[in-house]
Amino acid sequence: MKILGQADVARLGAYKDIVEALREGFRAGIETPVRHHHGISDVSTLLLMPAWSRDWAGIKTVVFKSDNAAQGLPTVQASYLLIEQKTGETVAMMDGGEITRRRTAAASALAADYLARKDAETMTLVGAGALSSHFALAHAAVRPVKRVFVYTRSVAKGQALAAQLAQHGLEAHSVTDPEAAVRLSDIVTCVTTSTVPIVRGAWLKPGAHVDLAGAFKPGMRETDGDVVARSSVYVDTRGGALAEAGDLLQARDEGKFDFAHVKGDLFDLCRGKVHGRTSDSEITLFKSAGTAIEDLATAIMLYQKAR
């Protein structure tokens, strides 16, 4: 059995490779039941996220430990177990945190490969958490992104992220005016836990692509209803969007969106059932909630490269 730690996953998990693995994963027949959610104690919650195909099976375990911060440890701990179906043998144990960060960003990049303009060069990145750098680099793997504006409540964190992205060859700037940045941007990515709108629909320029990966509860949102109303809306999975996509649910409640108007999901895009962007002036929006398909597809690719 191979053991792939965080550094191994980062070394093997090039964003472009994960994007292509996810594309194949959404085309394939991967089964994903509802995740298991177990409260272990007042400070510990266990999530189990299984998935399987004809040849592979896998399960991600995620433990939320609310008391870890006091010990200087991450609140979220995750691992991934990969099983070969032919024999039932466990062939790999991998760092689940790094898989999650990279596959989440790659899923948005996969959507952008269908939805963002081919000449998208300028990006606004809202949020400076653990996922943010991955999103900028993943988008740059599928589009010619050269300039990134970083907006976050903490100027120091924004400056640190901009410096980090600059080391990867991007022209990155920490900004304090989100409107000015969004008005210039071809891609607007939000990775926050905000409960109030940050990006306004009036700011979007023709041809913009909006990528929403934060706000993972119905009561959270990163955009106002006008962003959703102006956009052709796509999701990773319809079930996930209906359950968790706060931006879409709240826009619906405001009378600015109907889930019947979702243009397609990643299954539709990857299988060619819908064709994504239809013109250079169209505004598109992708909302992701995450799915175990992405974990399994990424783990298979990592294992095959390691082997």
Coordinates of C-alpha atoms in Angstrom, one line a residue, residues 105-298:
A105 CA -10.0 24.4 -7.2
A106 CA -9.6 22.1 -10.2
A107 CA -13.4 21.6 -10.3
S108 CA -13.8 25.3 -10.7
A109 CA -11.1 25.4 -13.3
L110 CA -12.8 22.6 -15.2
A111 CA -16.0 24.6 -15.3
A112 CA -14.1 27.7 -16.4
D113 CA -12.7 25.7 -19.3
Y114 CA -16.2 25.6 -20.6
L115 CA -17.5 28.9 -19.3
A116 CA -14.8 31.5 -19.1
R117 CA -13.7 33.5 -22.2
K118 CA -10.7 31.9 -24.0
D119 CA -8.8 35.2 -23.6
A120 CA -9.5 35.6 -19.9
E121 CA -6.4 37.4 -18.4
T122 CA -7.5 39.3 -15.4
M123 CA -9.0 37.7 -12.2
T124 CA -10.4 39.0 -8.9
L125 CA -9.9 36.6 -6.0
V126 CA -12.1 37.3 -3.1
G127 CA -10.8 35.6 0.1
A128 CA -7.3 34.7 1.3
G129 CA -7.8 31.4 3.1
A130 CA -6.2 28.1 2.6
L131 CA -8.0 27.4 -0.7
S132 CA -7.4 30.8 -2.4
S133 CA -4.0 30.3 -3.9
H134 CA -5.1 27.0 -5.4
F135 CA -8.0 28.7 -7.2
A136 CA -5.7 31.3 -8.8
L137 CA -3.2 28.7 -9.9
A138 CA -5.9 26.2 -11.1
H139 CA -7.6 28.9 -13.3
A140 CA -4.2 29.9 -14.7
A141 CA -3.8 26.2 -15.8
V142 CA -6.8 26.5 -18.1
R143 CA -6.9 30.2 -19.1
P144 CA -4.1 32.7 -19.8
V145 CA -4.5 34.5 -16.4
K146 CA -1.8 37.0 -15.9
R147 CA -3.1 39.5 -13.4
V148 CA -4.9 38.7 -10.1
F149 CA -6.5 41.2 -7.7
V150 CA -6.8 39.9 -4.2
Y151 CA -9.5 41.3 -2.0
T152 CA -10.0 40.2 1.6
R153 CA -10.9 41.9 4.9
S154 CA -7.4 41.5 6.2
V155 CA -5.0 43.7 4.2
A156 CA -2.0 41.8 5.6
K157 CA -3.4 38.4 4.5
G158 CA -4.2 39.9 1.0
Q159 CA -0.7 41.2 0.7
A160 CA 0.8 37.8 1.8
L161 CA -1.3 35.9 -0.8
A162 CA -0.4 38.4 -3.5
A163 CA 3.3 37.8 -2.7
Q164 CA 2.8 34.1 -2.8
L165 CA 1.1 34.2 -6.2
A166 CA 3.8 36.5 -7.6
Q167 CA 6.3 33.7 -6.8
H168 CA 4.3 31.6 -9.4
G169 CA 4.7 34.2 -12.1
L170 CA 1.4 36.0 -11.7
E171 CA 1.1 39.8 -11.5
A172 CA -0.8 39.9 -8.2
H173 CA -2.0 42.9 -6.2
S174 CA -3.8 43.2 -2.9
V175 CA -6.7 45.7 -3.3
T176 CA -9.1 47.4 -0.9
D177 CA -11.7 48.4 -3.5
P178 CA -13.5 45.2 -4.7
E179 CA -15.8 47.1 -7.2
A180 CA -12.9 48.6 -9.1
A181 CA -11.2 45.2 -9.3
V182 CA -14.3 43.3 -10.4
R183 CA -15.1 45.8 -13.1
L184 CA -11.8 45.0 -14.7
S185 CA -11.9 41.2 -14.3
D186 CA -12.7 38.4 -16.7
I187 CA -13.0 35.9 -13.9
V188 CA -14.3 36.6 -10.4
T189 CA -13.6 33.9 -7.9
C190 CA -15.1 33.9 -4.4
V191 CA -13.8 31.6 -1.7
T192 CA -15.2 32.9 1.6
T193 CA -17.6 32.1 4.4
S194 CA -19.5 35.4 4.0
T195 CA -23.1 35.7 5.0
V196 CA -23.6 39.0 3.2
P197 CA -23.0 39.9 -0.5
I198 CA -19.5 41.0 -1.4
V199 CA -19.7 41.1 -5.2
R200 CA -22.6 43.1 -6.9
G201 CA -24.2 42.3 -10.2
A202 CA -23.8 45.9 -11.4
W203 CA -20.0 45.5 -11.2
L204 CA -19.8 42.7 -13.7
K205 CA -18.5 43.5 -17.2
P206 CA -19.9 41.8 -20.3
G207 CA -18.2 38.4 -20.8
A208 CA -17.3 38.0 -17.1
H209 CA -17.3 34.5 -15.5
V210 CA -18.2 34.3 -11.8
D211 CA -16.9 31.3 -9.8
L212 CA -18.5 30.7 -6.4
A213 CA -16.8 28.1 -4.2
G214 CA -17.4 29.4 -0.7
A215 CA -20.7 30.1 1.1
F216 CA -21.4 26.4 1.6
K217 CA -24.6 26.8 3.7
P218 CA -28.0 28.2 2.7
G219 CA -27.5 31.1 5.0
M220 CA -24.2 32.2 3.4
R221 CA -23.7 34.2 0.3
E222 CA -20.9 35.9 -1.6
T223 CA -23.0 37.8 -4.2
D224 CA -26.2 39.7 -4.5
G225 CA -29.2 38.5 -6.4
D226 CA -28.3 40.7 -9.4
V227 CA -25.2 38.6 -10.0
V228 CA -27.3 35.5 -10.3
A229 CA -30.0 37.2 -12.3
R230 CA -27.5 38.5 -14.9
S231 CA -25.8 35.2 -15.3
S232 CA -26.2 31.9 -17.2
V233 CA -25.9 29.6 -14.1
Y234 CA -24.1 26.3 -14.0
V235 CA -23.5 24.0 -10.9
D236 CA -21.3 21.0 -10.1
T237 CA -24.3 18.9 -9.1
R238 CA -27.9 19.9 -9.0
G239 CA -28.5 18.1 -5.7
G240 CA -25.7 19.9 -4.0
A241 CA -26.8 23.2 -5.3
L242 CA -30.4 22.7 -4.1
A243 CA -29.1 21.7 -0.6
E244 CA -26.3 24.1 0.0
A245 CA -25.8 26.9 -2.6
G246 CA -26.7 30.0 -0.5
D247 CA -26.1 32.4 -3.3
L248 CA -28.7 30.6 -5.5
L249 CA -31.2 29.8 -2.7
Q250 CA -31.3 33.4 -1.5
A251 CA -31.5 34.8 -5.0
R252 CA -34.5 32.4 -5.5
D253 CA -36.1 33.6 -2.4
E254 CA -35.7 37.2 -3.6
G255 CA -37.5 36.3 -6.9
K256 CA -34.4 36.7 -9.0
F257 CA -33.7 33.1 -9.8
D258 CA -35.4 29.8 -10.5
F259 CA -33.5 26.5 -10.3
A260 CA -35.3 25.4 -13.4
H261 CA -33.1 27.9 -15.2
V262 CA -29.8 26.2 -14.3
K263 CA -28.2 25.7 -17.7
G264 CA -26.3 22.6 -16.8
D265 CA -24.0 20.8 -14.3
L266 CA -20.5 19.3 -14.7
F267 CA -22.0 16.0 -16.0
D268 CA -23.7 17.9 -18.8
L269 CA -20.7 20.0 -19.6
C270 CA -18.2 17.1 -19.6
R271 CA -20.5 14.8 -21.6
G272 CA -21.3 17.5 -24.2
K273 CA -25.0 17.7 -23.4
V274 CA -24.6 21.5 -23.0
H275 CA -21.9 23.6 -24.6
G276 CA -21.3 26.3 -22.0
R277 CA -20.5 29.9 -23.1
T278 CA -22.4 30.9 -26.2
S279 CA -20.9 34.4 -26.8
D280 CA -18.1 36.7 -25.7
S281 CA -20.5 39.0 -24.0
E282 CA -22.4 36.4 -22.0
I283 CA -22.0 36.5 -18.2
T284 CA -21.6 33.0 -16.8
L285 CA -21.7 31.7 -13.2
F286 CA -20.5 28.4 -11.7
K287 CA -21.5 27.4 -8.2
S288 CA -19.8 24.4 -6.6
A289 CA -20.8 22.5 -3.5
G290 CA -18.3 19.6 -3.9
T291 CA -18.8 15.9 -4.6
A292 CA -17.0 12.7 -3.7
I293 CA -16.7 12.1 -7.5
E294 CA -13.9 14.7 -7.4
D295 CA -12.0 13.0 -4.6
L296 CA -12.1 9.6 -6.2
A297 CA -11.1 10.8 -9.6
T298 CA -8.2 12.7 -8.1

